[in-house]
Amino acid sequence: MLHTRDIRVSYGMSEVIHGLSFGVGNNETLAIMGRNGMGKTTLFKALIGILPASGTIQFGTEEIIRRQPFERVKRGLAYVPQGRLVFGTLSVEENISAGLEATGRRSVPTDIYDLFPVLHDMRRRKAGNLSGGQQQQLAIARALATDPKVLLLDEPTEGIQPSIIKDLARTLNEIKRIRKISIVVSEQVLSFASDIADRMIVLDKGHIAFETAGDEIDAARISRHLTV
Amino acid sequence: MSGFTTQELFAIFAMQGFSGLSLFCVFLLMALGLAIIFGQMGVINMAHGEFMTLGAYLTYLVSVQAATLGEWALDAYFPVAIAVAFLGAFMLGYLVERFMIRHLYQRPLDTLLATWGLGLILQQLFRSIFGPREKTVTMPDWLLGSYSATDMIDIPLNGLFILAITILLSVALLVLLYRSRWGTKVRATTQNRTMANAAGINTDRVDRLTFALGCGTAGVAGAAFTTIASTGPTSGGQYIVDTFLVVVFGGAASLFGTIVSAFGIAQSQSILSFFWSGSMAKVFTLLTVVVILMFRPQGLFASKVRR
């Protein structure tokens, strides 16, 4: 569904992502693991198009590396940024409908509120006044409103309490099942990642350290890369 | 204020207050456009006054055309003139964004200078086309005269008319921004341009239309302006500083604040200028605004959310 070849991203003269190649298949969840500063967020920004990158990003059959972010969204790539970045002064409902722009649909699809009932109760509230966990749900809802084929989630567990992290994993699995979409998620929390991922890539200093899939996910080996 | 009876004072306040309302209308129409552009894109449009002048000259042109058509046309041309003024300023704004402003985002100082230069160019264009002498629009009969509320209070009809236009346009803008899908896009872009783009909004297009809409509003301000004064090449430029004052005082992100601040500034200038000279009234207003802004740098109204 989404395949990259030799992606490189630089800030000024210093290259931080050194030629990554990976892919995610249909209805598959790929977790990209790594400590802070290993390039996860940079990689995600390059995938959605906020940061310029070289190499190729193949989405379906199309090369999208030259496309602007909103054009990538229109084609079916959705982005939930680190730190959520909901539109604080807009109401919850307006936040979700900002995502509808890519689809041309007029009203919020009901399955979004089914997934996140709390957002329905609070739909008239300003998004900036929601709690961190609720804002995270809203950011996911906004991304789902664009009708994505691939959902990019950058550290969705950051700043969220452990009991809610469990719910989040359940919700993401449900989204994948109902909507038949692929998910690419960046994470530091191994337990959360193994709850949702079919495959994991471990990122170290802008390189892929190694890759594991399915049952053979080696918790001990990944943990070594996640702790300092 | 000695030498006036209470009744006279009341009449003075009522009439000056009303002429202040006409000033308020021009301020508000100008400031709404400026606030939308500034709030949305962070662009300080120094040529905003010239868009108002353009609207005023377009109104003049429509009135000249109407005069050749006969009496009935003179009675009915004004709504057409408003539409023409809006469209003319809207289209010029669209082109300016497309060919100039777009290349200068993230460079506030350059935008300031570039739009100031654009303002000068437009002023000279107006001078070359229409001549340096001020043009007066032929007013329809139904806009002349006044309504006598009491023996001492006369309220001019043209003032009532532009008040009605201003209210209509402000309500339309508020509905557009807060009740329409387009408004959601604009406000999302204002909040976080990068994220709005990554959420699927074509922010370049939103910018272009917002800038044009702000300019179109200034065009309507120009049409309203012709009913209270005659139009010269620099008519609009004279309002630019006051208009910025209104926007900053009201709080850049709040349209409601813009309305309140336009009202306050226009009224204090109008009423004070009856008792003192016009420039003293201006000095006093400015001082008050400066003092209030020292205590509330974010302006009168700012939206409250968690950060």
Coordinates of C-alpha atoms in Angstrom, one line a residue:
Chain A
M1 CA 0.0 0.0 0.0
L2 CA 2.7 2.4 1.1
H3 CA 6.3 1.8 0.0
T4 CA 9.3 4.0 0.5
R5 CA 12.7 3.6 -1.1
D6 CA 15.8 5.3 0.1
I7 CA 14.1 8.1 1.9
R8 CA 16.5 10.8 3.1
V9 CA 15.6 13.8 5.2
S10 CA 17.9 16.6 6.3
Y11 CA 17.7 19.6 8.5
G12 CA 20.0 22.1 6.8
M13 CA 23.3 20.3 6.1
S14 CA 22.8 17.4 8.6
E15 CA 21.0 14.3 7.4
V16 CA 18.9 12.7 10.0
I17 CA 17.1 10.0 8.0
H18 CA 19.7 8.0 6.1
G19 CA 18.0 6.2 3.2
L20 CA 15.1 4.2 4.7
S21 CA 13.3 1.6 2.6
F22 CA 10.2 -0.1 4.0
G23 CA 6.6 -0.8 3.2
V24 CA 3.3 -1.6 4.7
G25 CA 0.8 -3.9 3.1
N26 CA -3.0 -3.9 2.9
N27 CA -4.7 -4.1 6.2
E28 CA -1.4 -4.4 8.0
T29 CA -0.1 -2.6 11.1
L30 CA 3.5 -1.6 11.1
A31 CA 5.1 -0.2 14.3
I32 CA 8.3 1.9 14.0
M33 CA 10.1 1.6 17.3
G34 CA 12.9 3.8 18.6
R35 CA 14.0 6.1 21.4
N36 CA 13.7 9.9 21.3
G37 CA 15.9 11.5 18.7
M38 CA 16.1 8.4 16.5
G39 CA 14.2 10.1 13.7
K40 CA 10.6 8.8 14.1
T41 CA 8.8 12.1 14.0
T42 CA 11.1 13.4 11.2
L43 CA 10.2 10.3 9.2
F44 CA 6.5 10.7 9.8
K45 CA 6.7 14.4 8.8
A46 CA 8.4 13.4 5.6
L47 CA 5.8 10.7 4.9
I48 CA 2.9 13.2 5.1
G49 CA 4.9 15.9 3.3
I50 CA 5.5 18.6 6.0
L51 CA 9.2 18.1 5.6
P52 CA 10.9 17.8 2.2
A53 CA 12.6 14.5 1.6
S54 CA 14.4 12.7 -1.2
G55 CA 13.9 9.2 -2.4
T56 CA 10.6 7.7 -3.4
I57 CA 7.3 7.3 -1.6
Q58 CA 5.0 5.0 -3.5
F59 CA 1.3 5.2 -2.5
G60 CA -0.7 2.6 -4.2
T61 CA 0.6 2.9 -7.7
E62 CA 1.4 6.6 -7.5
E63 CA 4.7 8.4 -6.6
I64 CA 3.7 11.1 -4.0
I65 CA 7.0 12.6 -2.9
R66 CA 6.4 15.8 -4.8
R67 CA 2.8 16.2 -3.5
Q68 CA 1.7 18.7 -0.9
P69 CA 0.3 17.3 2.4
F70 CA -3.3 18.0 1.5
E71 CA -2.9 16.2 -1.8
R72 CA -1.5 13.2 -0.1
V73 CA -4.5 13.3 2.3
K74 CA -6.9 13.4 -0.6
R75 CA -5.3 10.3 -2.0
G76 CA -5.9 8.4 1.3
L77 CA -2.9 9.1 3.6
A78 CA -4.0 10.4 7.0
Y79 CA -1.7 11.9 9.8
V80 CA -2.1 12.0 13.5
P81 CA 0.9 14.2 14.7
Q82 CA 2.9 13.9 17.9
G83 CA 1.4 16.2 20.4
R84 CA -2.0 15.8 18.7
L85 CA -2.3 19.4 17.4
V86 CA -6.1 19.7 17.4
F87 CA -7.5 23.1 16.5
G88 CA -7.9 24.5 20.0
T89 CA -10.4 27.3 19.4
L90 CA -12.6 25.2 17.1
S91 CA -15.3 22.9 18.5
V92 CA -14.9 19.2 18.5
E93 CA -17.3 18.8 15.6
E94 CA -15.6 21.5 13.6
N95 CA -12.2 19.7 14.2
I96 CA -13.6 16.5 12.7
S97 CA -15.3 18.3 9.8
A98 CA -11.9 20.0 8.9
G99 CA -10.9 16.4 8.0
L100 CA -14.0 15.9 5.8
E101 CA -12.6 18.5 3.4
A102 CA -10.6 15.8 1.6
T103 CA -13.7 13.6 1.0
G104 CA -16.3 16.2 0.0
R105 CA -18.7 14.6 2.5
R106 CA -20.9 17.1 4.4
S107 CA -21.6 15.5 7.8
V108 CA -19.5 13.5 10.2
P109 CA -19.9 9.8 9.5
T110 CA -21.7 8.1 12.4
D111 CA -19.1 5.3 12.8
I112 CA -16.6 7.9 14.0
Y113 CA -18.8 8.9 16.9
D114 CA -19.5 5.1 17.5
L115 CA -15.7 4.6 18.0
F116 CA -15.4 7.7 20.2
P117 CA -18.7 8.2 22.1
V118 CA -17.0 10.8 24.3
L119 CA -16.5 13.1 21.3
H120 CA -20.2 13.0 20.5
D121 CA -21.0 14.1 24.0
M122 CA -18.5 17.0 23.8
R123 CA -19.1 17.9 20.1
R124 CA -20.0 21.5 20.9
R125 CA -17.0 22.1 23.3
K126 CA -13.8 23.8 22.2
A127 CA -11.2 21.2 21.4
G128 CA -8.6 23.1 23.4
N129 CA -10.5 22.4 26.6
L130 CA -10.5 18.7 26.3
S131 CA -8.1 16.4 28.3
G132 CA -5.0 15.0 26.7
G133 CA -6.6 11.6 26.1
Q134 CA -9.7 13.1 24.6
Q135 CA -7.6 15.3 22.3
Q136 CA -5.8 12.2 21.1
Q137 CA -9.1 10.6 20.3
L138 CA -10.1 13.8 18.5
A139 CA -6.9 13.8 16.4
I140 CA -7.6 10.2 15.4
A141 CA -11.2 11.0 14.6
R142 CA -10.1 14.0 12.4
A143 CA -7.7 11.7 10.5
L144 CA -10.4 9.1 10.1
A145 CA -12.8 11.7 8.7
T146 CA -10.5 12.0 5.6
D147 CA -11.4 8.3 4.8
P148 CA -7.8 7.1 4.8
K149 CA -6.3 3.9 3.3
V150 CA -3.2 4.4 5.4
L151 CA -3.3 6.0 8.9
L152 CA 0.0 7.4 10.2
L153 CA 0.1 7.8 14.0
D154 CA 3.1 9.5 15.6
E155 CA 3.6 8.4 19.2
P156 CA -0.1 8.2 20.1
T157 CA 0.6 7.1 23.7
E158 CA 2.7 10.1 24.6
G159 CA 1.4 11.8 27.7
I160 CA -1.5 9.4 28.2
Q161 CA -2.2 7.4 31.3
P162 CA -1.6 3.6 31.2
S163 CA -5.3 2.5 31.5
I164 CA -6.2 4.7 28.5
I165 CA -3.3 3.3 26.5
K166 CA -5.0 -0.1 26.7
D167 CA -8.3 1.4 25.3
L168 CA -6.4 3.1 22.6
A169 CA -4.9 -0.2 21.4
R170 CA -8.3 -1.8 21.4
T171 CA -9.7 1.2 19.4
L172 CA -6.9 1.0 16.8
N173 CA -7.4 -2.7 16.3
E174 CA -11.1 -2.1 15.9
I175 CA -10.5 0.7 13.3
K176 CA -8.2 -1.6 11.3
R177 CA -10.9 -4.4 11.4
I178 CA -13.9 -2.2 10.5
R179 CA -12.3 0.1 7.9
K180 CA -9.8 -2.4 6.5
I181 CA -7.0 0.1 6.5
S182 CA -3.3 0.0 7.1
I183 CA -1.7 1.6 10.1
V184 CA 1.8 2.9 10.5
V185 CA 2.5 3.8 14.1
S186 CA 5.7 5.1 15.8
E187 CA 6.2 4.1 19.4
Q188 CA 8.4 3.8 22.4
V189 CA 6.0 1.7 24.5
L190 CA 6.6 -1.9 23.6
S191 CA 3.6 -3.4 25.2
F192 CA 1.3 -1.0 23.3
A193 CA 3.1 -1.7 20.0
S194 CA 2.9 -5.5 20.4
D195 CA -0.8 -5.2 21.1
I196 CA -1.4 -3.7 17.7
A197 CA 1.5 -4.5 15.4
D198 CA 1.8 -7.2 12.8
R199 CA 5.4 -6.2 12.1
M200 CA 8.0 -4.0 13.8
I201 CA 10.9 -1.9 12.5
V202 CA 13.4 -0.7 15.0
L203 CA 15.0 2.7 14.1
D204 CA 18.4 3.6 15.4
K205 CA 20.0 7.0 14.5
G206 CA 18.1 7.3 11.2
H207 CA 18.9 3.7 10.1
I208 CA 16.8 0.6 10.3
A209 CA 18.4 -1.5 13.0
F210 CA 16.3 -4.6 12.4
E211 CA 12.9 -5.8 11.5
T212 CA 10.7 -8.5 13.1
A213 CA 7.3 -9.9 12.2
G214 CA 4.4 -11.7 13.9
D215 CA 5.1 -14.3 16.5
E216 CA 8.8 -14.1 16.4
I217 CA 8.8 -10.5 17.8
D218 CA 11.8 -10.5 20.1
A219 CA 10.8 -8.4 23.1
A220 CA 14.2 -8.5 24.7
R221 CA 16.1 -7.5 21.6
I222 CA 13.8 -4.5 20.9
S223 CA 13.9 -3.4 24.6
R224 CA 17.6 -3.1 24.3
H225 CA 17.1 -0.4 21.6
L226 CA 14.4 1.4 23.6
T227 CA 16.3 1.8 26.8
V228 CA 19.3 4.1 27.2
Chain B
M1 CA -19.1 71.9 28.7
S2 CA -20.6 75.0 30.4
G3 CA -23.0 77.1 28.5
F4 CA -25.1 74.2 27.2
T5 CA -28.4 73.3 28.8
T6 CA -29.0 69.6 29.6
Q7 CA -31.4 69.3 26.7
E8 CA -28.9 70.7 24.3
L9 CA -26.2 68.4 25.7
F10 CA -28.5 65.5 25.1
A11 CA -29.1 66.6 21.5
I12 CA -25.4 67.1 20.9
F13 CA -24.6 63.6 22.3
A14 CA -27.3 62.0 20.2
M15 CA -26.3 63.7 17.0
Q16 CA -22.5 63.5 17.5
G17 CA -23.1 59.9 18.6
F18 CA -24.9 59.3 15.4
S19 CA -22.2 60.8 13.2
G20 CA -19.8 58.7 15.2
L21 CA -21.9 55.7 14.1
S22 CA -21.2 56.6 10.4
L23 CA -17.5 56.7 11.2
F24 CA -17.9 53.4 13.1
C25 CA -19.4 51.9 10.0
V26 CA -16.4 52.8 7.8
F27 CA -13.9 51.8 10.6
L28 CA -15.7 48.5 11.0
L29 CA -16.0 47.6 7.4
M30 CA -12.3 48.4 6.9
A31 CA -11.2 46.7 10.1
L32 CA -13.2 43.5 9.5
G33 CA -11.3 43.0 6.2
L34 CA -8.0 43.8 7.8
A35 CA -8.7 41.6 10.8
I36 CA -9.6 38.6 8.7
I37 CA -6.4 39.1 6.6
F38 CA -4.2 39.7 9.5
G39 CA -5.7 37.0 11.7
Q40 CA -5.6 34.5 9.0
M41 CA -2.3 35.0 7.3
G42 CA -0.4 37.4 9.6
V43 CA -0.1 39.7 6.6
I44 CA -0.2 43.4 7.4
N45 CA -1.8 44.9 4.4
M46 CA -0.7 48.5 4.1
A47 CA -2.6 48.9 0.8
H48 CA -5.9 48.1 2.5
G49 CA -7.0 51.8 2.3
E50 CA -6.5 51.8 -1.4
F51 CA -8.9 48.8 -1.8
M52 CA -11.4 51.0 -0.1
T53 CA -10.6 53.9 -2.5
L54 CA -11.1 51.5 -5.3
G55 CA -14.5 50.6 -4.0
A56 CA -15.4 54.3 -3.7
Y57 CA -14.3 55.1 -7.3
L58 CA -16.2 52.1 -8.6
T59 CA -19.3 53.4 -6.9
Y60 CA -18.7 56.7 -8.5
L61 CA -18.3 55.1 -11.9
V62 CA -21.6 53.2 -11.4
S63 CA -23.4 56.4 -10.4
V64 CA -22.1 58.2 -13.5
Q65 CA -23.4 55.3 -15.6
A66 CA -26.7 55.4 -13.8
A67 CA -27.0 59.2 -14.5
T68 CA -26.9 58.6 -18.2
L69 CA -29.7 56.1 -17.9
G70 CA -32.2 58.4 -16.3
E71 CA -34.0 59.2 -13.1
W72 CA -35.0 55.6 -12.2
A73 CA -31.5 54.4 -12.5
L74 CA -30.2 57.0 -10.1
D75 CA -32.8 55.9 -7.5
A76 CA -31.8 52.2 -7.8
Y77 CA -28.1 52.1 -8.6
F78 CA -26.7 51.9 -5.1
P79 CA -27.1 48.2 -4.4
V80 CA -25.5 47.5 -7.8
A81 CA -22.7 49.8 -6.9
I82 CA -22.0 47.9 -3.7
A83 CA -21.9 44.6 -5.6
V84 CA -19.5 46.2 -8.2
A85 CA -17.3 47.7 -5.4
F86 CA -17.1 44.3 -3.7
L87 CA -16.3 42.4 -6.9
G88 CA -13.8 44.9 -8.1
A89 CA -11.8 44.9 -4.8
F90 CA -12.2 41.1 -4.5
M91 CA -10.7 40.5 -7.9
L92 CA -7.8 42.9 -7.4
G93 CA -7.2 41.3 -4.0
Y94 CA -7.1 37.9 -5.6
L95 CA -4.6 39.0 -8.2
V96 CA -2.4 40.7 -5.6
E97 CA -2.3 37.6 -3.4
R98 CA -1.5 35.4 -6.4
F99 CA 1.3 37.5 -7.8
M100 CA 2.7 39.3 -4.8
I101 CA 1.7 38.3 -1.2
R102 CA 2.1 34.6 -1.9
H103 CA 5.8 35.0 -2.4
L104 CA 6.3 36.9 0.8
Y105 CA 4.7 34.7 3.5
Q106 CA 6.9 34.2 6.5
R107 CA 8.5 37.6 5.7
P108 CA 6.3 40.1 7.6
L109 CA 8.6 43.1 7.1
D110 CA 8.9 42.6 3.4
T111 CA 5.1 42.2 3.1
L112 CA 4.7 45.5 5.0
L113 CA 7.0 47.3 2.6
A114 CA 5.6 45.6 -0.5
T115 CA 2.0 46.4 0.3
W116 CA 2.9 49.9 1.2
G117 CA 4.5 50.3 -2.2
L118 CA 1.5 48.7 -3.8
G119 CA -0.6 51.3 -2.0
L120 CA 1.5 54.2 -3.5
I121 CA 1.2 52.7 -7.0
L122 CA -2.6 52.4 -6.7
Q123 CA -2.8 56.0 -5.4
Q124 CA -0.9 57.2 -8.4
L125 CA -3.1 55.1 -10.7
F126 CA -6.2 56.7 -9.2
R127 CA -4.7 60.1 -9.6
S128 CA -3.8 59.5 -13.2
I129 CA -7.2 58.0 -14.1
F130 CA -9.6 60.1 -12.1
G131 CA -7.6 63.3 -11.5
P132 CA -6.4 64.8 -8.2
R133 CA -9.8 66.5 -7.6
E134 CA -12.2 64.7 -5.3
K135 CA -15.2 63.1 -7.0
T136 CA -18.7 63.3 -5.5
V137 CA -21.2 60.6 -6.1
T138 CA -24.7 61.7 -7.1
M139 CA -26.9 60.4 -4.2
P140 CA -30.3 59.0 -4.8
D141 CA -33.1 61.2 -3.5
W142 CA -34.2 58.8 -0.9
L143 CA -30.7 59.0 0.8
L144 CA -30.9 62.8 1.1
G145 CA -32.4 64.7 4.0
S146 CA -32.8 63.6 7.6
Y147 CA -35.1 62.1 10.1
S148 CA -36.0 64.5 12.9
A149 CA -36.4 62.5 16.0
T150 CA -37.1 65.6 18.1
D151 CA -36.9 69.4 17.4
M152 CA -33.2 69.4 18.1
I153 CA -32.1 66.0 16.9
D154 CA -31.6 65.4 13.2
I155 CA -30.4 62.1 12.0
P156 CA -29.2 61.9 8.4
L157 CA -30.7 59.2 6.3
N158 CA -27.5 58.3 4.5
G159 CA -26.0 57.5 8.0
L160 CA -28.9 55.1 8.7
F161 CA -28.4 53.5 5.3
I162 CA -24.7 52.7 5.7
L163 CA -25.4 51.5 9.2
A164 CA -27.8 49.0 7.7
I165 CA -25.2 47.9 5.1
T166 CA -22.6 47.5 7.8
I167 CA -24.8 45.4 10.0
L168 CA -25.8 43.2 7.1
L169 CA -22.2 42.6 6.0
S170 CA -20.9 42.0 9.5
V171 CA -23.6 39.4 10.1
A172 CA -22.9 37.8 6.8
L173 CA -19.2 37.6 7.6
L174 CA -19.8 36.2 11.0
V175 CA -22.1 33.6 9.6
L176 CA -19.6 32.7 6.9
L177 CA -16.8 32.3 9.4
Y178 CA -18.6 30.6 12.2
R179 CA -21.4 28.6 10.6
S180 CA -20.1 27.6 7.2
R181 CA -17.7 24.8 6.1
W182 CA -15.5 27.4 4.5
G183 CA -15.3 29.3 7.8
T184 CA -14.1 26.1 9.5
K185 CA -11.4 25.8 6.9
V186 CA -10.3 29.4 7.4
R187 CA -10.3 29.1 11.2
A188 CA -8.4 25.8 11.1
T189 CA -5.8 27.4 8.8
T190 CA -5.5 30.4 11.1
Q191 CA -4.8 28.2 14.1
N192 CA -2.2 25.9 12.6
R193 CA -1.5 26.3 8.9
T194 CA 0.8 23.2 8.7
M195 CA -1.6 20.9 10.5
A196 CA -4.6 22.2 8.5
N197 CA -2.7 21.3 5.3
A198 CA -1.9 17.8 6.8
A199 CA -5.5 17.4 7.7
G200 CA -6.5 17.7 4.0
I201 CA -7.2 21.4 3.6
N202 CA -5.8 23.2 0.6
T203 CA -4.4 26.1 2.6
D204 CA -3.0 28.0 -0.4
R205 CA -6.5 28.3 -1.8
V206 CA -8.0 29.3 1.6
D207 CA -5.4 32.0 1.8
R208 CA -6.2 33.4 -1.7
L209 CA -9.9 33.5 -1.1
T210 CA -9.5 35.0 2.4
F211 CA -7.3 37.8 1.2
A212 CA -9.7 38.5 -1.6
L213 CA -12.7 38.5 0.7
G214 CA -10.9 40.9 3.1
C215 CA -10.2 43.2 0.1
G216 CA -13.8 42.9 -1.1
T217 CA -15.0 44.0 2.3
A218 CA -12.8 47.1 2.0
G219 CA -14.4 47.7 -1.3
V220 CA -17.9 47.8 0.3
A221 CA -16.4 50.2 2.9
G222 CA -15.5 52.4 0.0
A223 CA -19.1 52.3 -1.3
A224 CA -20.4 53.2 2.1
F225 CA -17.8 56.0 2.4
T226 CA -19.1 57.8 -0.7
T227 CA -22.4 58.5 1.1
I228 CA -20.6 60.6 3.8
A229 CA -17.7 62.2 2.0
S230 CA -16.2 62.8 -1.5
T231 CA -13.5 60.5 -2.9
G232 CA -10.0 61.5 -3.7
P233 CA -6.9 59.3 -4.5
T234 CA -5.8 59.3 -0.8
S235 CA -9.2 58.9 0.8
G236 CA -8.7 55.3 1.9
G237 CA -5.1 55.8 3.0
Q238 CA -6.2 58.3 5.7
Y239 CA -8.1 55.6 7.4
I240 CA -5.4 53.0 7.5
V241 CA -3.8 54.0 10.8
D242 CA -7.2 54.2 12.6
T243 CA -8.1 50.9 11.2
F244 CA -5.0 49.2 12.5
L245 CA -5.7 50.8 15.9
V246 CA -9.2 49.2 15.8
V247 CA -7.8 45.8 14.9
V248 CA -5.0 45.8 17.5
F249 CA -7.3 47.2 20.2
G250 CA -10.0 44.7 19.6
G251 CA -7.7 41.7 19.7
A252 CA -6.5 40.4 16.4
A253 CA -8.2 37.0 16.5
S254 CA -11.6 38.2 17.7
L255 CA -14.2 39.7 15.2
F256 CA -16.4 40.5 18.1
G257 CA -13.6 42.5 19.7
T258 CA -13.1 44.3 16.4
I259 CA -16.7 45.4 16.5
V260 CA -16.6 46.7 20.0
S261 CA -13.3 48.5 19.5
A262 CA -14.4 50.1 16.3
F263 CA -17.5 51.4 18.1
G264 CA -15.5 52.7 21.1
I265 CA -12.8 54.5 19.0
A266 CA -15.3 56.0 16.5
Q267 CA -17.6 57.2 19.3
S268 CA -14.9 58.8 21.4
Q269 CA -13.4 60.6 18.4
S270 CA -16.8 61.8 17.2
I271 CA -18.2 63.1 20.6
L272 CA -14.9 64.5 21.8
S273 CA -14.2 66.4 18.6
F274 CA -17.4 68.4 19.2
F275 CA -16.0 69.8 22.5
W276 CA -12.3 69.9 21.6
S277 CA -10.6 70.1 18.3
G278 CA -10.5 67.0 16.0
S279 CA -6.8 66.5 16.7
M280 CA -7.2 66.7 20.5
A281 CA -9.9 64.1 20.3
K282 CA -7.5 61.9 18.4
V283 CA -4.7 62.4 20.9
F284 CA -7.0 61.5 23.8
T285 CA -8.3 58.4 22.0
L286 CA -4.8 57.2 21.2
L287 CA -3.6 57.8 24.8
T288 CA -6.6 55.8 26.2
V289 CA -5.9 53.0 23.8
V290 CA -2.2 52.9 24.6
V291 CA -2.9 52.8 28.3
I292 CA -5.4 50.0 28.0
L293 CA -3.1 48.0 25.7
M294 CA -0.4 48.3 28.4
F295 CA -2.6 46.3 30.7
R296 CA -4.1 44.0 28.1
P297 CA -1.5 43.5 25.3
Q298 CA -3.6 40.8 23.7
G299 CA -6.4 43.3 23.0
L300 CA -9.9 43.7 24.5
F301 CA -11.1 40.2 23.6
A302 CA -9.0 37.1 23.2
S303 CA -10.3 33.5 23.0
K304 CA -9.7 31.5 26.1
V305 CA -8.5 27.9 25.7
R306 CA -6.0 25.7 27.5
R307 CA -2.5 26.0 26.0

